[in-house]
mmCIF file of C-alpha atoms in Angstrom:
data_model
loop_
_atom_site.group_PDB
_atom_site.id
_atom_site.type_symbol
_atom_site.label_atom_id
_atom_site.label_comp_id
_atom_site.label_asym_id
_atom_site.label_seq_id
_atom_site.Cartn_x
_atom_site.Cartn_y
_atom_site.Cartn_z
ATOM 1 C CA MET A 13 28.569 51.159 32.028
ATOM 2 C CA ASN A 14 25.527 50.949 34.268
ATOM 3 C CA GLY A 15 27.047 49.449 37.411
ATOM 4 C CA ASN A 16 27.523 45.714 37.064
ATOM 5 C CA LYS A 17 24.399 45.197 34.977
ATOM 6 C CA PRO A 18 25.395 43.619 31.639
ATOM 7 C CA ILE A 19 24.787 45.974 28.754
ATOM 8 C CA TRP A 20 22.602 43.498 26.878
ATOM 9 C CA THR A 21 20.157 43.281 29.811
ATOM 10 C CA ARG A 22 19.469 47.010 29.651
ATOM 11 C CA SER A 23 16.872 48.672 27.466
ATOM 12 C CA PRO A 24 18.413 49.958 24.202
ATOM 13 C CA LYS A 25 17.020 53.439 24.919
ATOM 14 C CA ASP A 26 19.133 53.523 28.088
ATOM 15 C CA VAL A 27 22.410 52.684 26.333
ATOM 16 C CA GLU A 28 24.615 55.355 24.755
ATOM 17 C CA GLU A 29 26.476 54.742 21.500
ATOM 18 C CA THR A 30 29.735 55.187 23.382
ATOM 19 C CA ASP A 31 28.682 52.355 25.718
ATOM 20 C CA TYR A 32 28.083 50.049 22.762
ATOM 21 C CA ASP A 33 31.454 50.985 21.268
ATOM 22 C CA GLU A 34 33.275 50.459 24.548
ATOM 23 C CA PHE A 35 31.593 47.104 25.113
ATOM 24 C CA TYR A 36 32.263 45.955 21.553
ATOM 25 C CA LYS A 37 35.945 46.837 21.656
ATOM 26 C CA GLN A 38 36.374 45.219 25.054
ATOM 27 C CA PHE A 39 34.800 41.865 24.220
ATOM 28 C CA SER A 40 35.901 41.619 20.574
ATOM 29 C CA LYS A 41 39.454 42.954 21.040
ATOM 30 C CA ASP A 42 38.816 45.136 17.980
ATOM 31 C CA THR A 43 40.392 48.590 17.921
ATOM 32 C CA GLU A 44 37.696 50.055 15.664
ATOM 33 C CA SER A 45 34.063 50.783 16.421
ATOM 34 C CA PRO A 46 31.526 48.435 14.832
ATOM 35 C CA LEU A 47 30.027 49.268 11.470
ATOM 36 C CA THR A 48 26.523 48.638 12.802
ATOM 37 C CA LYS A 49 24.723 46.817 15.594
ATOM 38 C CA THR A 50 21.344 45.530 16.725
ATOM 39 C CA HIS A 51 20.200 45.218 20.335
ATOM 40 C CA PHE A 52 16.975 43.303 20.883
ATOM 41 C CA VAL A 53 14.833 40.999 22.977
ATOM 42 C CA ALA A 54 13.358 38.013 21.147
ATOM 43 C CA GLU A 55 10.206 36.444 22.522
ATOM 44 C CA GLY A 56 8.036 33.483 21.604
ATOM 45 C CA GLU A 57 9.024 29.846 21.897
ATOM 46 C CA VAL A 58 12.176 31.051 23.620
ATOM 47 C CA THR A 59 13.035 34.423 25.131
ATOM 48 C CA PHE A 60 16.539 35.805 24.882
ATOM 49 C CA ARG A 61 18.444 39.073 24.785
ATOM 50 C CA SER A 62 21.176 39.783 22.309
ATOM 51 C CA ILE A 63 23.469 42.398 20.842
ATOM 52 C CA LEU A 64 24.968 41.664 17.434
ATOM 53 C CA PHE A 65 27.712 43.690 15.752
ATOM 54 C CA VAL A 66 29.179 43.915 12.260
ATOM 55 C CA PRO A 67 32.906 44.770 12.357
ATOM 56 C CA GLN A 68 34.445 47.365 10.081
ATOM 57 C CA LYS A 69 36.840 44.884 8.495
ATOM 58 C CA ALA A 70 36.777 41.212 7.618
ATOM 59 C CA PRO A 71 39.043 39.070 9.815
ATOM 60 C CA TYR A 72 42.503 38.354 8.459
ATOM 61 C CA ASN A 73 42.385 35.553 5.872
ATOM 62 C CA PHE A 74 38.597 35.398 6.255
ATOM 63 C CA TYR A 75 37.961 34.016 2.778
ATOM 64 C CA GLN A 76 41.092 31.874 2.619
ATOM 65 C CA GLU A 77 39.909 30.168 5.793
ATOM 66 C CA PHE A 78 36.188 30.399 5.039
ATOM 67 C CA GLY A 79 34.301 27.986 7.234
ATOM 68 C CA LYS A 80 36.931 27.899 9.957
ATOM 69 C CA HIS A 81 35.346 28.210 13.387
ATOM 70 C CA LEU A 82 35.301 31.751 14.774
ATOM 71 C CA ASP A 83 34.350 32.204 18.431
ATOM 72 C CA ASN A 84 32.441 35.428 17.772
ATOM 73 C CA ILE A 85 29.140 34.679 19.552
ATOM 74 C CA LYS A 86 29.274 34.389 23.326
ATOM 75 C CA LEU A 87 26.437 32.403 24.902
ATOM 76 C CA TYR A 88 25.155 33.227 28.377
ATOM 77 C CA VAL A 89 22.448 31.503 30.387
ATOM 78 C CA ARG A 90 20.946 33.731 33.103
ATOM 79 C CA ARG A 91 23.928 36.100 32.849
ATOM 80 C CA VAL A 92 26.392 33.227 33.365
ATOM 81 C CA PHE A 93 28.915 32.836 30.547
ATOM 82 C CA ILE A 94 28.663 29.345 29.065
ATOM 83 C CA THR A 95 30.773 29.222 25.918
ATOM 84 C CA ASP A 96 31.919 30.939 22.750
ATOM 85 C CA ASP A 97 32.869 27.617 21.213
ATOM 86 C CA PHE A 98 29.617 26.463 19.614
ATOM 87 C CA GLN A 99 30.691 26.156 16.014
ATOM 88 C CA ASP A 100 27.341 26.866 14.423
ATOM 89 C CA MET A 101 25.822 29.669 16.468
ATOM 90 C CA MET A 102 26.025 31.512 13.159
ATOM 91 C CA PRO A 103 26.225 29.889 9.716
ATOM 92 C CA ARG A 104 29.652 30.244 8.177
ATOM 93 C CA TYR A 105 28.552 32.979 5.744
ATOM 94 C CA LEU A 106 27.693 35.116 8.805
ATOM 95 C CA SER A 107 30.597 33.958 10.952
ATOM 96 C CA PHE A 108 32.011 37.506 10.964
ATOM 97 C CA ILE A 109 29.062 38.656 13.120
ATOM 98 C CA ARG A 110 30.091 39.271 16.720
ATOM 99 C CA GLY A 111 27.830 39.424 19.718
ATOM 100 C CA VAL A 112 26.314 38.031 22.869
ATOM 101 C CA VAL A 113 23.204 35.939 23.490
ATOM 102 C CA ASP A 114 21.632 35.482 26.920
ATOM 103 C CA SER A 115 18.565 33.374 27.725
ATOM 104 C CA ASP A 116 16.808 32.386 30.939
ATOM 105 C CA ASP A 117 15.051 29.543 29.136
ATOM 106 C CA LEU A 118 18.087 27.347 28.540
ATOM 107 C CA PRO A 119 19.221 24.861 31.214
ATOM 108 C CA LEU A 120 22.219 25.997 33.225
ATOM 109 C CA ASN A 121 23.589 22.837 34.806
ATOM 110 C CA VAL A 122 24.065 20.597 31.780
ATOM 111 C CA SER A 123 27.053 19.688 29.657
ATOM 112 C CA ARG A 124 27.938 21.789 26.632
ATOM 113 C CA GLU A 125 27.234 18.779 24.428
ATOM 114 C CA THR A 126 23.705 18.458 25.828
ATOM 115 C CA LEU A 127 23.124 22.195 25.532
ATOM 116 C CA GLN A 128 24.339 22.271 21.943
ATOM 117 C CA GLN A 129 21.618 19.778 20.991
ATOM 118 C CA HIS A 130 18.883 21.542 22.950
ATOM 119 C CA LYS A 131 15.834 22.318 20.808
ATOM 120 C CA LEU A 132 15.563 25.887 22.135
ATOM 121 C CA LEU A 133 19.142 26.636 21.100
ATOM 122 C CA LYS A 134 18.197 25.694 17.547
ATOM 123 C CA VAL A 135 15.331 28.198 17.719
ATOM 124 C CA ILE A 136 17.739 30.862 18.983
ATOM 125 C CA LYS A 137 20.150 30.207 16.119
ATOM 126 C CA LYS A 138 17.360 30.575 13.569
ATOM 127 C CA LYS A 139 16.263 33.900 15.066
ATOM 128 C CA LEU A 140 19.836 35.183 15.253
ATOM 129 C CA VAL A 141 20.285 34.676 11.509
ATOM 130 C CA ARG A 142 17.065 36.553 10.763
ATOM 131 C CA LYS A 143 18.088 39.412 13.056
ATOM 132 C CA ALA A 144 21.575 39.571 11.542
ATOM 133 C CA LEU A 145 20.223 39.772 7.990
ATOM 134 C CA ASP A 146 17.693 42.403 9.054
ATOM 135 C CA MET A 147 20.481 44.430 10.676
ATOM 136 C CA ILE A 148 22.466 44.350 7.427
ATOM 137 C CA LYS A 149 19.391 45.271 5.386
ATOM 138 C CA LYS A 150 18.797 48.391 7.516
ATOM 139 C CA MET A 151 22.310 49.797 7.096
ATOM 140 C CA ASN A 152 22.531 53.223 5.486
ATOM 141 C CA PRO A 153 23.925 53.258 1.907
ATOM 142 C CA VAL A 154 27.377 54.553 2.878
ATOM 143 C CA ASP A 155 27.894 51.927 5.571
ATOM 144 C CA PHE A 156 26.419 49.227 3.355
ATOM 145 C CA ASP A 157 28.977 50.017 0.652
ATOM 146 C CA LYS A 158 31.740 49.548 3.236
ATOM 147 C CA PHE A 159 30.104 46.333 4.377
ATOM 148 C CA TRP A 160 29.754 45.013 0.838
ATOM 149 C CA LYS A 161 33.424 45.553 0.025
ATOM 150 C CA GLU A 162 34.374 43.475 3.076
ATOM 151 C CA PHE A 163 31.651 40.841 3.296
ATOM 152 C CA GLY A 164 29.739 40.795 -0.001
ATOM 153 C CA THR A 165 31.375 37.589 -1.183
ATOM 154 C CA SER A 166 30.285 35.896 2.030
ATOM 155 C CA LEU A 167 26.632 36.724 1.385
ATOM 156 C CA LYS A 168 26.912 35.391 -2.164
ATOM 157 C CA LEU A 169 28.136 32.121 -0.704
ATOM 158 C CA GLY A 170 25.301 32.280 1.801
ATOM 159 C CA ILE A 171 22.606 32.345 -0.852
ATOM 160 C CA MET A 172 23.850 28.954 -2.024
ATOM 161 C CA GLU A 173 24.094 27.479 1.470
ATOM 162 C CA ASP A 174 21.046 28.816 3.308
ATOM 163 C CA SER A 175 17.904 27.848 1.414
ATOM 164 C CA SER A 176 15.577 28.987 4.214
ATOM 165 C CA ASN A 177 16.886 32.574 3.994
ATOM 166 C CA ARG A 178 17.618 32.658 0.266
ATOM 167 C CA THR A 179 15.016 35.331 -0.517
ATOM 168 C CA ARG A 180 16.269 37.575 2.287
ATOM 169 C CA ILE A 181 19.875 37.245 1.149
ATOM 170 C CA ALA A 182 19.000 37.801 -2.519
ATOM 171 C CA LYS A 183 17.631 41.250 -1.665
ATOM 172 C CA LEU A 184 21.037 42.196 -0.236
ATOM 173 C CA LEU A 185 23.170 41.110 -3.195
ATOM 174 C CA ARG A 186 24.937 43.723 -5.312
ATOM 175 C CA PHE A 187 26.477 43.445 -8.776
ATOM 176 C CA PHE A 188 28.394 45.670 -11.160
ATOM 177 C CA SER A 189 26.340 46.669 -14.169
ATOM 178 C CA SER A 190 26.489 48.533 -17.471
ATOM 179 C CA TYR A 191 24.011 50.957 -15.869
ATOM 180 C CA THR A 192 26.226 51.835 -12.903
ATOM 181 C CA ARG A 193 29.490 53.749 -12.894
ATOM 182 C CA ASP A 194 32.930 52.725 -11.681
ATOM 183 C CA ASP A 195 32.623 51.108 -8.238
ATOM 184 C CA GLU A 196 28.851 51.533 -8.006
ATOM 185 C CA THR A 197 26.671 48.428 -7.847
ATOM 186 C CA THR A 198 23.017 47.541 -8.314
ATOM 187 C CA THR A 199 20.552 45.160 -6.707
ATOM 188 C CA LEU A 200 18.651 42.546 -8.679
ATOM 189 C CA SER A 201 15.353 44.285 -7.916
ATOM 190 C CA GLU A 202 16.721 47.569 -9.286
ATOM 191 C CA TYR A 203 17.843 45.770 -12.445
ATOM 192 C CA ILE A 204 14.397 44.202 -12.869
ATOM 193 C CA GLU A 205 12.703 47.589 -12.437
ATOM 194 C CA ARG A 206 14.818 48.955 -15.301
ATOM 195 C CA MET A 207 14.176 46.031 -17.668
ATOM 196 C CA LYS A 208 12.715 46.954 -21.045
ATOM 197 C CA ASP A 209 9.174 46.047 -22.024
ATOM 198 C CA LYS A 210 8.981 42.413 -23.123
ATOM 199 C CA GLN A 211 12.517 41.731 -21.836
ATOM 200 C CA GLU A 212 12.318 38.180 -20.517
ATOM 201 C CA HIS A 213 15.899 37.566 -19.382
ATOM 202 C CA ILE A 214 18.518 39.051 -17.097
ATOM 203 C CA TYR A 215 21.619 39.642 -19.199
ATOM 204 C CA PHE A 216 24.993 39.047 -17.597
ATOM 205 C CA ILE A 217 28.578 38.280 -18.463
ATOM 206 C CA GLY A 218 31.371 36.716 -16.445
ATOM 207 C CA ALA A 219 34.646 38.639 -16.515
ATOM 208 C CA GLN A 220 37.785 39.240 -14.477
ATOM 209 C CA SER A 221 37.011 42.945 -14.163
ATOM 210 C CA ARG A 222 34.543 45.634 -15.133
ATOM 211 C CA GLN A 223 36.933 46.797 -17.842
ATOM 212 C CA GLU A 224 37.096 43.327 -19.368
ATOM 213 C CA ALA A 225 33.304 43.047 -19.357
ATOM 214 C CA GLU A 226 32.852 46.417 -21.037
ATOM 215 C CA ALA A 227 35.276 45.419 -23.791
ATOM 216 C CA SER A 228 33.186 42.375 -24.710
ATOM 217 C CA PRO A 229 31.473 42.436 -28.149
ATOM 218 C CA PHE A 230 28.511 40.665 -26.487
ATOM 219 C CA VAL A 231 28.088 43.543 -24.044
ATOM 220 C CA GLU A 232 28.600 46.131 -26.756
ATOM 221 C CA ARG A 233 25.786 44.657 -28.861
ATOM 222 C CA LEU A 234 23.389 44.572 -25.922
ATOM 223 C CA ARG A 235 24.227 48.108 -24.849
ATOM 224 C CA GLN A 236 23.601 49.349 -28.383
ATOM 225 C CA LYS A 237 20.091 47.937 -27.998
ATOM 226 C CA ASN A 238 19.766 49.649 -24.590
ATOM 227 C CA TYR A 239 19.823 46.425 -22.600
ATOM 228 C CA GLU A 240 21.458 46.534 -19.181
ATOM 229 C CA VAL A 241 24.100 43.868 -18.522
ATOM 230 C CA LEU A 242 25.279 42.645 -15.135
ATOM 231 C CA TYR A 243 29.054 42.218 -14.820
ATOM 232 C CA LEU A 244 29.864 39.119 -12.786
ATOM 233 C CA THR A 245 33.441 39.722 -11.699
ATOM 234 C CA GLU A 246 33.710 37.077 -8.971
ATOM 235 C CA ALA A 247 33.708 33.332 -9.511
ATOM 236 C CA VAL A 248 30.776 32.976 -7.123
ATOM 237 C CA ASP A 249 28.603 35.591 -8.874
ATOM 238 C CA GLU A 250 27.098 33.358 -11.529
ATOM 239 C CA TYR A 251 26.226 30.659 -9.011
ATOM 240 C CA ALA A 252 24.609 33.213 -6.702
ATOM 241 C CA LEU A 253 22.591 34.686 -9.558
ATOM 242 C CA GLN A 254 21.237 31.351 -10.719
ATOM 243 C CA VAL A 255 20.321 29.777 -7.377
#
């Protein structure tokens, strides 16, 4: 660490990966290094510094307790810790994101209730979501596959809940397909690029597993005609596809 200067106040080019890992493990109580991170300064209507992390693994019972408050974002004002108990610093579909936010533009000597309703905090929340989705989008394919196995269902729920970021989330979604093999997945844009001339519809089937989908006479007929079929193996898939 660089003396007593908080890591998020330093320029990213001056921070080593080992520093990020050490900081992440210390504040998150995680034993593993993060899967990815983003360290940035946001400017405009409000200026703030932030580091956001994606953990390697989903929290225990994450989907069974989906929507339960997780104190994963720590809010600072002028380097003074304020709270990690604002329940909507991140929408619930991104509640696994961990990080810190620090702004000089927020008032320091006000109640948490007043601060939670502050208009600039709402701007910060909006920017945090955009930065988090951008961080996920920029992950390399290997890390994204790990991410998708842990948090893919959460993003599918997010596309139904977050209308303002629906297009951004849609670009991140992955589905099993008759074109892909085994555990491989495809994006909707990749499917559309492979569509046959004059094909007007996206073909899909709901099933408990890839094997069940492939055994379907419906899929067999389409594959014989060289149409690609998406295999929707989670209950949320069909809803996410049709939003």
